[in-house]
Tab-separated table of C-alpha atoms in Angstrom:
chain	number	residue	atom	x	y	z
A	1379	MET	CA	-0.034	-0.007	0.009
A	1380	LYS	CA	1.329	3.481	-0.904
A	1381	ALA	CA	2.097	6.079	1.867
A	1382	GLN	CA	-0.344	8.361	0.237
A	1383	ASP	CA	-3.172	5.691	0.667
A	1384	LYS	CA	-2.147	5.311	4.342
A	1385	ALA	CA	-2.565	9.029	5.077
A	1386	ILE	CA	-6.088	8.768	3.929
A	1387	GLN	CA	-7.125	5.794	5.972
A	1388	GLN	CA	-7.961	7.486	9.388
A	1389	GLY	CA	-9.678	5.994	12.432
A	1390	THR	CA	-13.032	7.403	13.716
A	1391	HIS	CA	-11.873	8.693	17.196
A	1392	ASN	CA	-9.473	11.268	18.372
A	1393	PHE	CA	-8.022	11.696	21.862
A	1394	TYR	CA	-6.185	15.011	22.426
A	1395	ILE	CA	-4.872	17.577	24.841
A	1396	GLU	CA	-5.577	21.156	23.871
A	1397	LEU	CA	-3.526	24.313	25.171
A	1398	GLY	CA	-5.818	27.307	25.086
A	1399	GLY	CA	-8.661	26.662	22.736
A	1400	SER	CA	-12.245	25.917	23.650
A	1401	GLY	CA	-11.273	24.900	27.144
A	1402	ILE	CA	-9.783	28.361	27.589
A	1403	PHE	CA	-6.837	27.282	29.629
A	1404	TYR	CA	-6.246	23.681	28.620
A	1405	SER	CA	-8.515	20.514	28.222
A	1406	LEU	CA	-8.518	16.821	27.696
A	1407	ASN	CA	-10.726	15.736	24.821
A	1408	TYR	CA	-12.532	12.856	23.132
A	1409	GLU	CA	-13.871	13.492	19.510
A	1410	LYS	CA	-15.967	10.980	17.472
A	1411	TYR	CA	-16.321	11.191	13.657
A	1412	LEU	CA	-20.179	11.149	13.068
A	1413	PHE	CA	-20.027	11.090	9.252
A	1414	LYS	CA	-17.461	10.706	6.433
A	1415	ASN	CA	-18.325	10.893	2.900
A	1416	LYS	CA	-17.066	8.047	0.761
A	1417	THR	CA	-14.132	10.162	-0.706
A	1418	GLU	CA	-13.349	11.185	2.821
A	1419	ASN	CA	-12.999	14.862	1.768
A	1420	LEU	CA	-15.903	15.826	4.189
A	1421	THR	CA	-16.086	14.654	7.893
A	1422	TRP	CA	-18.562	15.764	10.650
A	1423	THR	CA	-17.157	15.453	14.144
A	1424	ALA	CA	-18.406	16.071	17.709
A	1425	ARG	CA	-16.179	16.570	20.636
A	1426	ILE	CA	-16.429	16.750	24.400
A	1427	GLY	CA	-13.559	17.814	26.755
A	1428	ALA	CA	-12.898	18.480	30.506
A	1429	ALA	CA	-10.437	20.463	32.525
A	1430	TYR	CA	-10.027	21.843	36.050
A	1431	ASN	CA	-8.373	25.230	36.750
A	1432	PRO	CA	-6.713	25.059	40.354
A	1433	ILE	CA	-5.467	28.682	40.271
A	1434	ASP	CA	-6.756	32.089	39.421
A	1435	TYR	CA	-5.977	32.399	35.680
A	1436	LYS	CA	-5.632	35.711	33.899
A	1437	PHE	CA	-4.174	36.182	30.460
A	1438	MET	CA	-3.520	39.523	28.784
A	1439	ASN	CA	-6.405	41.254	30.597
A	1440	SER	CA	-8.954	39.440	28.276
A	1441	ILE	CA	-9.378	35.908	29.807
A	1442	PHE	CA	-10.202	35.370	33.508
A	1443	LEU	CA	-10.986	32.140	35.277
A	1444	ASP	CA	-11.576	31.840	38.942
A	1445	LYS	CA	-9.717	29.026	40.769
A	1446	GLN	CA	-11.368	25.667	41.206
A	1447	THR	CA	-13.338	26.214	37.864
A	1448	PHE	CA	-14.309	23.268	35.666
A	1449	MET	CA	-14.205	23.879	31.982
A	1450	LEU	CA	-16.177	21.517	29.704
A	1451	PRO	CA	-16.053	22.247	25.970
A	1452	PHE	CA	-18.528	20.843	23.558
A	1453	THR	CA	-18.033	21.452	19.811
A	1454	SER	CA	-19.087	20.070	16.474
A	1455	SER	CA	-16.830	20.598	13.313
A	1456	LEU	CA	-16.694	19.899	9.604
A	1457	LEU	CA	-13.297	18.814	8.360
A	1458	ILE	CA	-12.916	19.657	4.587
A	1459	GLY	CA	-10.169	18.272	2.508
A	1460	SER	CA	-8.716	15.049	1.371
A	1461	GLY	CA	-5.492	13.491	2.483
A	1462	LYS	CA	-3.916	14.364	5.875
A	1463	ASP	CA	-4.455	18.148	5.772
A	1464	LYS	CA	-8.026	19.281	6.736
A	1465	LEU	CA	-9.746	22.734	6.984
A	1466	GLU	CA	-11.729	22.705	10.259
A	1467	ILE	CA	-14.906	24.838	10.744
A	1468	GLY	CA	-17.178	24.448	13.614
A	1469	ALA	CA	-19.048	25.882	16.602
A	1470	GLY	CA	-20.098	25.098	20.220
A	1471	PHE	CA	-19.771	26.184	23.616
A	1472	THR	CA	-17.849	25.797	26.797
A	1473	MET	CA	-19.563	25.397	30.250
A	1474	LEU	CA	-17.656	27.017	33.119
A	1475	THR	CA	-18.717	26.003	36.584
A	1476	LYS	CA	-17.460	25.689	40.174
A	1477	ASN	CA	-20.125	23.650	41.777
A	1478	PHE	CA	-22.336	22.300	38.901
A	1479	LYS	CA	-25.345	24.255	40.217
A	1480	GLU	CA	-24.372	27.548	38.677
A	1481	GLN	CA	-22.778	27.590	35.324
A	1482	GLU	CA	-21.583	30.152	32.673
A	1483	ILE	CA	-22.100	29.073	28.968
A	1484	VAL	CA	-19.455	30.673	26.632
A	1485	PRO	CA	-20.493	30.275	22.938
A	1486	GLU	CA	-17.607	29.962	20.349
A	1487	MET	CA	-16.836	29.404	16.921
A	1488	LEU	CA	-13.814	27.531	15.462
A	1489	PHE	CA	-11.646	27.970	12.365
A	1490	GLY	CA	-8.461	26.061	11.835
A	1491	LEU	CA	-6.098	23.480	10.362
A	1492	ARG	CA	-5.933	19.829	11.176
A	1493	VAL	CA	-3.167	17.427	10.110
A	1494	ILE	CA	-3.413	13.607	10.872
A	1495	ASP	CA	-0.047	11.960	9.743
A	1496	ILE	CA	0.648	8.521	8.610
A	1497	ASN	CA	1.190	7.370	12.211
A	1498	ARG	CA	-2.150	8.869	13.125
A	1499	VAL	CA	-0.775	11.709	15.281
A	1500	CYS	CA	-3.286	14.514	15.221
A	1501	LEU	CA	-2.178	18.173	15.243
A	1502	ARG	CA	-4.717	21.036	15.444
A	1503	LEU	CA	-4.169	24.777	15.207
A	1504	ASN	CA	-7.278	26.803	15.549
A	1505	TYR	CA	-8.525	30.481	15.867
A	1506	ILE	CA	-11.437	30.484	18.372
A	1507	PRO	CA	-13.510	33.618	18.837
A	1508	LEU	CA	-15.337	33.266	22.244
A	1509	PHE	CA	-18.445	35.364	23.049
A	1510	ARG	CA	-18.342	36.113	26.864
A	1511	SER	CA	-20.012	38.762	28.914
A	1512	GLY	CA	-21.144	40.712	25.562
A	1513	GLU	CA	-17.575	40.658	24.247
A	1514	THR	CA	-15.740	38.845	21.474
A	1515	ILE	CA	-12.505	37.389	22.824
A	1516	HIS	CA	-9.927	36.439	20.043
A	1517	TRP	CA	-8.313	33.199	21.194
A	1518	VAL	CA	-6.301	30.345	19.865
A	1519	GLY	CA	-5.847	26.746	20.520
A	1520	VAL	CA	-3.122	24.046	19.799
A	1521	SER	CA	-3.987	20.463	20.161
A	1522	LEU	CA	-1.811	17.230	19.940
A	1523	GLY	CA	-3.291	13.882	20.067
A	1524	LYS	CA	-4.036	10.391	18.493
A	1525	ASN	CA	-6.530	9.304	15.990
A	1526	ILE	CA	-7.545	5.708	16.480
A	1527	GLY	CA	-9.847	3.135	14.856
A	1528	LYS	CA	-13.096	1.804	16.196
A	1529	ILE	CA	-13.591	1.478	20.010
A	1530	GLN	CA	-14.849	-1.952	20.958
């Protein structure tokens, strides 16, 4: 089998860690491919993540997180392109909570590039506008993870 063919044969699940991004500080994520067309140049995904912030987090006077905050990002994306390089366009929200009784929902959009190499290492670079407290916060995310086959 040619190396080019191997790059196209991707699994249906991703596990990755994201710095910045939808989790605002960081997040551990699971993503499932919900649909792939036959030519594999269009894929629809859904992702859930989780993180815990043990400290007061402030970044460039635009992002604030209180200590002991849980961050739970939920997004859905379209991956467009054939081969290992994909354009990623999506939307979702991140739930911020300290006690799961009170929460803040932060809507977001997602625009980026995803590369899944022959060894199924997944790299994502994203621009993520967050809509929090009536403001648009321009944010970025970098993810590194593993693309795997079917989970039994």
